CSV table of C-alpha atoms in Angstrom, one decimal:
chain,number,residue,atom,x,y,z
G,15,UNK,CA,8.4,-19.5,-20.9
G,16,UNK,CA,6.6,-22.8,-21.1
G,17,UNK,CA,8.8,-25.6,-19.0
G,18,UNK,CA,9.4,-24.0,-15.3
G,19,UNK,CA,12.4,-27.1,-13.9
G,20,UNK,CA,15.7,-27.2,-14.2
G,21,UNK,CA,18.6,-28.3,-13.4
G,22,UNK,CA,21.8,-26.4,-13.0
G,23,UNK,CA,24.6,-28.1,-14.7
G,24,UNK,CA,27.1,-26.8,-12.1
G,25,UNK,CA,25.5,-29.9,-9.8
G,26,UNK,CA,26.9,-32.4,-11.5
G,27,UNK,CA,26.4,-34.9,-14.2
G,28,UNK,CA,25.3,-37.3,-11.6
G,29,UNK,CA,22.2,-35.4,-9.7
G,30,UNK,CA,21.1,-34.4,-13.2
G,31,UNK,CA,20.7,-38.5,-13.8
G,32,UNK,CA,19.1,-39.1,-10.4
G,33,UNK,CA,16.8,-36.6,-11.3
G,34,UNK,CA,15.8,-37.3,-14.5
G,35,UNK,CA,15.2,-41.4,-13.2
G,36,UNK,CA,13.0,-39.8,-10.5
G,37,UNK,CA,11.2,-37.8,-12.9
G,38,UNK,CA,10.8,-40.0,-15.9
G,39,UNK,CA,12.0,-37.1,-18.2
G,40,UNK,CA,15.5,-35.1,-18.7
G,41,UNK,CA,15.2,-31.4,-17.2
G,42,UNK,CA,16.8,-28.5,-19.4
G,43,UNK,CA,20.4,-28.3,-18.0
G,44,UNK,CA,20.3,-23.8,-19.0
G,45,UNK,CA,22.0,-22.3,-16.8
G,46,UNK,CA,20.6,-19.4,-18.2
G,47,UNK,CA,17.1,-20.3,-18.0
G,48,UNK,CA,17.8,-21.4,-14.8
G,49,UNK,CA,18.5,-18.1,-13.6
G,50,UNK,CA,16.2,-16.3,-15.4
G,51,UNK,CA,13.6,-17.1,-18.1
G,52,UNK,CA,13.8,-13.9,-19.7
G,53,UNK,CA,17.4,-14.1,-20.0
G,54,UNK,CA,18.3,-14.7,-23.0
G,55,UNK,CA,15.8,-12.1,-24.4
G,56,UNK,CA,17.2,-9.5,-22.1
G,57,UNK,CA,20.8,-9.8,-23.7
G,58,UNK,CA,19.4,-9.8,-27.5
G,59,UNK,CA,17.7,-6.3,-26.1
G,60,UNK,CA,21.6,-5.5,-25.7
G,61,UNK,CA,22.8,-3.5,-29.1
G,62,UNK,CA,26.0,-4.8,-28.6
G,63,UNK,CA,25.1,-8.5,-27.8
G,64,UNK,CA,22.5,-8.3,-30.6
G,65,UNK,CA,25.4,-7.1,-33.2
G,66,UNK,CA,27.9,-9.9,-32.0
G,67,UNK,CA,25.2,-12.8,-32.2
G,68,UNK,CA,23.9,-11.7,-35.9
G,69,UNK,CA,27.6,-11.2,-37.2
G,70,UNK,CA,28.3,-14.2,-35.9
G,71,UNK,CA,25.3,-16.5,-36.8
G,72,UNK,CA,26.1,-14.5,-40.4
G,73,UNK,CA,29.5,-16.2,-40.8
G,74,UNK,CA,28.4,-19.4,-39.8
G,75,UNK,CA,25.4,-19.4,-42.1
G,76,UNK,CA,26.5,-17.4,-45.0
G,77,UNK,CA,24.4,-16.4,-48.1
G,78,UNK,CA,26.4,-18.9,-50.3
G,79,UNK,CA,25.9,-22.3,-49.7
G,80,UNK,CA,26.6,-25.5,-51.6
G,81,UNK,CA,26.2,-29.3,-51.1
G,82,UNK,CA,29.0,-31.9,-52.0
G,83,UNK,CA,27.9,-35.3,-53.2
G,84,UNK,CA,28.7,-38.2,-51.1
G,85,UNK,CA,30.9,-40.2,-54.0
G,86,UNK,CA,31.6,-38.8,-57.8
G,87,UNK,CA,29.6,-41.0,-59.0
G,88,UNK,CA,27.1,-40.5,-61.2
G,89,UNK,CA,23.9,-41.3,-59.5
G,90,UNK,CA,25.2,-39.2,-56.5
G,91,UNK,CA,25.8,-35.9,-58.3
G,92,UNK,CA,22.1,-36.4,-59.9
G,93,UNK,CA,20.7,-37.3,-56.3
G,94,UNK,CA,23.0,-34.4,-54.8
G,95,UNK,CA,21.7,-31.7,-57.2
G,96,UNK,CA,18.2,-33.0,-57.2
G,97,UNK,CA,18.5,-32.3,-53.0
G,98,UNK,CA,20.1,-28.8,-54.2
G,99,UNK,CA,17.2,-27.7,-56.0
G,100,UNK,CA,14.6,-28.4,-53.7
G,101,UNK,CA,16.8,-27.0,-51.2
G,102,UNK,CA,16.7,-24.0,-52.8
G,103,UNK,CA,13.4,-24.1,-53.4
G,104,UNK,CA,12.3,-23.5,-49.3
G,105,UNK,CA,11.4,-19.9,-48.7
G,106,UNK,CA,13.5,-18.1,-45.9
G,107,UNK,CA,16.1,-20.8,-46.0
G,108,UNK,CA,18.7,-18.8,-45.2
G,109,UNK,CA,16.7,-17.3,-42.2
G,110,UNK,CA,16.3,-20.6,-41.4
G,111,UNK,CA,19.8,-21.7,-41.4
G,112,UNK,CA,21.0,-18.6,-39.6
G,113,UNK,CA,18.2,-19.9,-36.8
G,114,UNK,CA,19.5,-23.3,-36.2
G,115,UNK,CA,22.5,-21.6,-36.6
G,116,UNK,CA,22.4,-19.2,-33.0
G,117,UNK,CA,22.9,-23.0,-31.3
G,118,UNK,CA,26.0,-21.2,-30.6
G,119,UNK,CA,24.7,-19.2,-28.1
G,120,UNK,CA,22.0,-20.7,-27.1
G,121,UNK,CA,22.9,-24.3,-26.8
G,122,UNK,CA,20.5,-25.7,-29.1
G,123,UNK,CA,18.2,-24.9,-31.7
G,124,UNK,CA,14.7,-26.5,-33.1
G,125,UNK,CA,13.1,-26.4,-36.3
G,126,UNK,CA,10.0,-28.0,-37.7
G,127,UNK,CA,10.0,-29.2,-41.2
G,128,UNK,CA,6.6,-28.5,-42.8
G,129,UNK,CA,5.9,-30.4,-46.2
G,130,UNK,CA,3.6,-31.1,-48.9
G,131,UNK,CA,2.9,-33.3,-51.6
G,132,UNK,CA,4.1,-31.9,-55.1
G,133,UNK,CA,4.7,-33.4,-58.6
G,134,UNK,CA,8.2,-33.9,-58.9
G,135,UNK,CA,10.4,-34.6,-62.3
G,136,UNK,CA,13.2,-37.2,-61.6
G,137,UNK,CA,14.8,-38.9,-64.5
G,138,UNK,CA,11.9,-37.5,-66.7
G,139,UNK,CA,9.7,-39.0,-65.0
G,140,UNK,CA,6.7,-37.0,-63.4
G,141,UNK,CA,6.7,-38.6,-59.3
G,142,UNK,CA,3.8,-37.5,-56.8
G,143,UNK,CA,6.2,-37.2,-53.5
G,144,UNK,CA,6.5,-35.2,-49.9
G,145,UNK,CA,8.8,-32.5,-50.3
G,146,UNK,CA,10.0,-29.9,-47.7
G,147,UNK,CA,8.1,-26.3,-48.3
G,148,UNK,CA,9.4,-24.2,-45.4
G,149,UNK,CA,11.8,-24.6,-41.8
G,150,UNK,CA,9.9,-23.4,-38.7
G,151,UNK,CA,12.2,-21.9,-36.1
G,152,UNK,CA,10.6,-23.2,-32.2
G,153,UNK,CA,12.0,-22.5,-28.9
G,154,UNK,CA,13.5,-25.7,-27.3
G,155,UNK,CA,11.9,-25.4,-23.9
G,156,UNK,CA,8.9,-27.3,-25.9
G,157,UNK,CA,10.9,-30.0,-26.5
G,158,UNK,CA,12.3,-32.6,-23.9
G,159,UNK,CA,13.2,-36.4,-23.6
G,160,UNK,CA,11.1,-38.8,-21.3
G,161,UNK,CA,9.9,-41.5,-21.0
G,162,UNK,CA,6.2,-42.2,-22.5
G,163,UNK,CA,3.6,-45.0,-23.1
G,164,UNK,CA,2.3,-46.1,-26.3
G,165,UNK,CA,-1.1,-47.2,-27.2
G,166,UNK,CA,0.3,-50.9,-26.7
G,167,UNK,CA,1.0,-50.1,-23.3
G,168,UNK,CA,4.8,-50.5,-24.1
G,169,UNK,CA,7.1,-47.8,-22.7
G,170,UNK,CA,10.3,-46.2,-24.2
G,171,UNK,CA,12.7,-43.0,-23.9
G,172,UNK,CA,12.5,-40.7,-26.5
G,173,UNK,CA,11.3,-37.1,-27.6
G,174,UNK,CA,8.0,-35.4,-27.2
G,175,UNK,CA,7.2,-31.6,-27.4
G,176,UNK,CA,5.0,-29.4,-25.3
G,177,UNK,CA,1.6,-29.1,-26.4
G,178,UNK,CA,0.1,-26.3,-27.6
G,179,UNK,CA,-3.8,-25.9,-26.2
G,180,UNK,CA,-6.9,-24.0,-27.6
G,181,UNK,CA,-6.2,-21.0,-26.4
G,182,UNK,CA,-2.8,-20.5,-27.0
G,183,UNK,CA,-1.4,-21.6,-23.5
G,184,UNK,CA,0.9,-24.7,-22.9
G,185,UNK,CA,-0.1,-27.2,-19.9
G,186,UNK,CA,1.5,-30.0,-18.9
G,187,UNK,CA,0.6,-32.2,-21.8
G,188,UNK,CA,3.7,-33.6,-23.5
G,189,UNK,CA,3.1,-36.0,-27.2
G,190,UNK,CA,6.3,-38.1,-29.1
G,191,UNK,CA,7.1,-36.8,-31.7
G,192,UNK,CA,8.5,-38.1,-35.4
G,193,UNK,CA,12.4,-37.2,-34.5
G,194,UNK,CA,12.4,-36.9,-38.6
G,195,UNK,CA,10.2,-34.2,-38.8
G,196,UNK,CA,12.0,-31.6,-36.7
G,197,UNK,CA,15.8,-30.5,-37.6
G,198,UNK,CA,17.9,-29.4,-33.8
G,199,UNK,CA,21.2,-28.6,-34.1
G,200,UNK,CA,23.2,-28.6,-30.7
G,201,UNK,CA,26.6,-26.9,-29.8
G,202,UNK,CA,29.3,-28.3,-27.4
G,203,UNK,CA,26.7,-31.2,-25.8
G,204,UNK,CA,28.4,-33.7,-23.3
G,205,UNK,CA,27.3,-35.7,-20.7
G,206,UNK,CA,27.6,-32.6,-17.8
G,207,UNK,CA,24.9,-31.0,-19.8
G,208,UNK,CA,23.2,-34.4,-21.0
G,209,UNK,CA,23.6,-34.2,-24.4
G,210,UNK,CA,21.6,-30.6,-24.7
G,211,UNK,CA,24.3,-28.5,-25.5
G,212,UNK,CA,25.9,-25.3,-23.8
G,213,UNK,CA,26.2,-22.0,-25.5
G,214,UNK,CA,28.0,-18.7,-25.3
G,215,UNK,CA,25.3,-17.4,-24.0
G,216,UNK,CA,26.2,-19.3,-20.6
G,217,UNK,CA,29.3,-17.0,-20.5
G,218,UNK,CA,27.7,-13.7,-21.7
G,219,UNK,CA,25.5,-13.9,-19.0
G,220,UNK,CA,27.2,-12.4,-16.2
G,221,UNK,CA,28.9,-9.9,-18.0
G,222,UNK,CA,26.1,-9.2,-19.2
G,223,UNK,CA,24.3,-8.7,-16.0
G,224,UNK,CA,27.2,-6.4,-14.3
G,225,UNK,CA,27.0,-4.5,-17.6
G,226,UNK,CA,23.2,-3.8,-17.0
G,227,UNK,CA,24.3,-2.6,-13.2
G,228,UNK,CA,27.1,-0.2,-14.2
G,229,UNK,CA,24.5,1.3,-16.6
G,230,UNK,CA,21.8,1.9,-14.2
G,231,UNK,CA,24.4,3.1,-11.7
G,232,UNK,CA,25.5,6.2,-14.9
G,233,UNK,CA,21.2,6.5,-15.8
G,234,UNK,CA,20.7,7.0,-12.0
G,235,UNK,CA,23.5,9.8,-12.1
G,236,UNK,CA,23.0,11.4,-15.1
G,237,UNK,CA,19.3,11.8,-13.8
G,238,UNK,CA,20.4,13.4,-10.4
G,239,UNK,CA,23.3,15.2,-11.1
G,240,UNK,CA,22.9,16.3,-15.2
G,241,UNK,CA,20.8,19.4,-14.9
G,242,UNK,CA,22.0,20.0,-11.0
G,243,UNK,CA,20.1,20.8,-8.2
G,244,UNK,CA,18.2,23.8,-7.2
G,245,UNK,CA,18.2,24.9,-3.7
G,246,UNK,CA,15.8,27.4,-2.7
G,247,UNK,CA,15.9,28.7,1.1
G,248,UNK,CA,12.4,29.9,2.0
G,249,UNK,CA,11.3,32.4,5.0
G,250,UNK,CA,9.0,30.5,7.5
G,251,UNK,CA,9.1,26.9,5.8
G,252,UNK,CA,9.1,25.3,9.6
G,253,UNK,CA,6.1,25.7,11.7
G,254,UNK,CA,8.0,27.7,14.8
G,255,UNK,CA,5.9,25.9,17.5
G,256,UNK,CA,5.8,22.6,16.0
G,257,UNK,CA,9.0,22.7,14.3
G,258,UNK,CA,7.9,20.0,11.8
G,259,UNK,CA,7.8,20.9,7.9
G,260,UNK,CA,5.1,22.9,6.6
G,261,UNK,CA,3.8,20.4,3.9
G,262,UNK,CA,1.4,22.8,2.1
G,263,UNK,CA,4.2,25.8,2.0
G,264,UNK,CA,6.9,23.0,1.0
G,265,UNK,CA,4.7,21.5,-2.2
G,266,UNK,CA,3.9,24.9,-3.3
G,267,UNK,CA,7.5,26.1,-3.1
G,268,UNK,CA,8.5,22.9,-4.8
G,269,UNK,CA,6.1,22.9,-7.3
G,270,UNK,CA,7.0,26.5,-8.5
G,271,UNK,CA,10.5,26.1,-8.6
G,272,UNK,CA,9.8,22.7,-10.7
G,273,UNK,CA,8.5,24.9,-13.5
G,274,UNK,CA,11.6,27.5,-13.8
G,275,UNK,CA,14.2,24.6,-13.2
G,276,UNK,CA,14.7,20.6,-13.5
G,277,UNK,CA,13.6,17.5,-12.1
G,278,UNK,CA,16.1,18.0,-9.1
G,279,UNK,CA,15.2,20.6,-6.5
G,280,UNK,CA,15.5,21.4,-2.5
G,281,UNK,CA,13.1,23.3,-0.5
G,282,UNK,CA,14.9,24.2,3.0
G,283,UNK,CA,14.5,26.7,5.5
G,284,UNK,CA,16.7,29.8,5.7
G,285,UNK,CA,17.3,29.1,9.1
G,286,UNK,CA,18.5,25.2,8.5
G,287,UNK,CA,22.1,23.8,7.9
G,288,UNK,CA,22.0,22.2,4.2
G,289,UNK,CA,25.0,20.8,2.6
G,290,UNK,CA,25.5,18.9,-0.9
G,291,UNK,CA,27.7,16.6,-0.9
G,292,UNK,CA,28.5,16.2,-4.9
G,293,UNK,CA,30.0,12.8,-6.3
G,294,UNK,CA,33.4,12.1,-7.3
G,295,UNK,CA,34.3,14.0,-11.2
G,296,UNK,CA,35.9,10.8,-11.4
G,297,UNK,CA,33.0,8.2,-10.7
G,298,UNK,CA,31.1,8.4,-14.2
G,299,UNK,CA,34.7,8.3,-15.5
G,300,UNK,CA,35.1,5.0,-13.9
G,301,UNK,CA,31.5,3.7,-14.6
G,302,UNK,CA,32.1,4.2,-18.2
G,303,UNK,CA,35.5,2.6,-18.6
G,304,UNK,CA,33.7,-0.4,-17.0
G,305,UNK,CA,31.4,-0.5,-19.1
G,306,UNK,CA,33.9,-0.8,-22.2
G,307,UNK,CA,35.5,-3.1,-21.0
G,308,UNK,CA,32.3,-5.3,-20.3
G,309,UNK,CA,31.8,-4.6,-24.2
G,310,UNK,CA,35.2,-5.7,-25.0
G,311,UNK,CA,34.5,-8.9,-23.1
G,312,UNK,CA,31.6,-9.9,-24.5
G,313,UNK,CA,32.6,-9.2,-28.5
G,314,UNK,CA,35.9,-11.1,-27.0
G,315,UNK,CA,33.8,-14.0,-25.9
G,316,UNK,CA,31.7,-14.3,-29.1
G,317,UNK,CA,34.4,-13.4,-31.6
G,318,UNK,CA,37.1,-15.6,-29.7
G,319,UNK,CA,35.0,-18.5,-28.4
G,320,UNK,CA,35.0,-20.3,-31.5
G,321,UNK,CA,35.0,-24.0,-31.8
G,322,UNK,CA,35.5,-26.4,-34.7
G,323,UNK,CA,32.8,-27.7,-36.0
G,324,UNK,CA,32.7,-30.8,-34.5
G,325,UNK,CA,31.6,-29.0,-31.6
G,326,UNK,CA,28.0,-28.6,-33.3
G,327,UNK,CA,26.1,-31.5,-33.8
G,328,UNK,CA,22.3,-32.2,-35.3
């Protein structure tokens, strides 16, 4: 979409360093991305991949939710259910959560807190303060670590995001940004993938693109062989003294015989040898086992694939 280098994590925690010292900024280590830009999309566009990832994100970010105060003391429980409330109080938050929650399979997830100022009552009092309003959901190739200069001419690591121009397209321009105001949440990050995370998504990939295959391979049957093929033999469709096809005669005859049959026929002359040679009954058998079993793979690998939770981080 927006950030077009990366690095592929099978080279090694050490070129991924190098490069990002060269570079002054830490590539996205996606092997998905790295592969294909589109790729994630083009699993979610898969019913079956679709079904697994929202069960899934559903069980880790349920409906019922609750927060625990720190201590049993009695300033925490007042703190902890002031939190609660305004928790509550955010539109969509459990669309939210389930957002930040799909760092499972895609590594890592972004959101952008967006606030305003509101008249609070705490301890009876009435207290003008910033409060929360809504979580913005924002795809992480905007969002990198570099190093950047400030005003002062001084020069530190840290985050920045992509921005956004005028007319809706993303340059090259990247701005810090207040590491408070945005909530990531990051599954299984170590150094090989420099701390961005790596999710199932990594693993679905290929079975999902041999899945893909096997079904165009069944489409690509279905549409030759399903309705069969017409052959027709016609009387003087080769020129006798050229002995080269008689275009006009041959589009005609085609043409007709497309009306009274299907998508699939054969326009030969009498005189010519013509065989068809049919595929194996077996081989759309075989294709579609495949395919099953690609589907039991992939429910295996995001049913099974589950980590504790110290495996997610934000």
């Amino acid at each position: 979409m927006t950030q077009r280098l990366y690095i592929n994590n099978d080279t090694g925690y050490t070129q991924s360093i190098r490069s990002a010292l060269i570079q002054d900024y830490v590539p996205l280590t996606d092997y998905v991305l790295y592969n294909d830009l589109d790729g994630y999309a083009k699993m979610m566009r898969d019913p079956l991949s679709a079904f697994a990832a929202g069960f899934r994100s559903l069980l880790i970010a349920s409906p019922e939710w609750r927060i625990d105060p720190l201590t049993s003391t009695p300033d925490d429980i007042e703190v902890n259910s002031i939190l609660e409330d305004l928790i509550r109080e955010l539109p969509n938050f459990s669309e939210a959560r389930r957002s930040l929650a799909t760092a499972f399979f895609y590594g890592q997830c972004w959101s952008r807190i967006v606030g305003e100022r509101r008249m609070k009552k705490i301890r009876g009092r009435w207290f003008n303060v910033w409060l929360p309003s809504k979580l913005v959901p924002m795809d992480k190739q905007r969002f990198r670590q570099q190093r950047f200069e400030w005003p002062s001419g001084a020069k530190e690591w840290g985050w920045t995001q992509q921005v956004l121009r005028q007319d809706g397209s993303f340059g090259n321009t990247w701005q810090p940004i207040k590491r408070a105001h945005y909530i990531v949440n990051t599954y299984q990050p170590d150094e090989s993938n420099l701390g961005q995370g790596r999710g199932l998504g990594e693993s679905v990939y290929h079975w999902f693109l041999w899945k893909m295959d096997a079904v165009e391979q069944v489409v690509r049957h279905l549409r030759r062989w399903g309705g069969g093929i017409g052959v027709y033999w016609v009387d003087g469709l080769r020129s006798a003294g050229l002995n080269t096809t008689v275009n006009a005669k041959m589009n005609a005859a085609l043409a007709t015989m497309k009306k009274m049959m299907g998508e699939n026929n054969v326009a030969i002359d009498k005189n010519d040898d013509f065989k068809i040679l049919e595929p194996s009954p077996n081989s759309i058998a075989t294709a579609r086992d495949w395919i099953k079993k690609l589907d039991d793979d992939i429910l295996t690998i995001f049913m099974a694939g589950n980590l504790p939770t110290s495996a997610t981080s934000g």
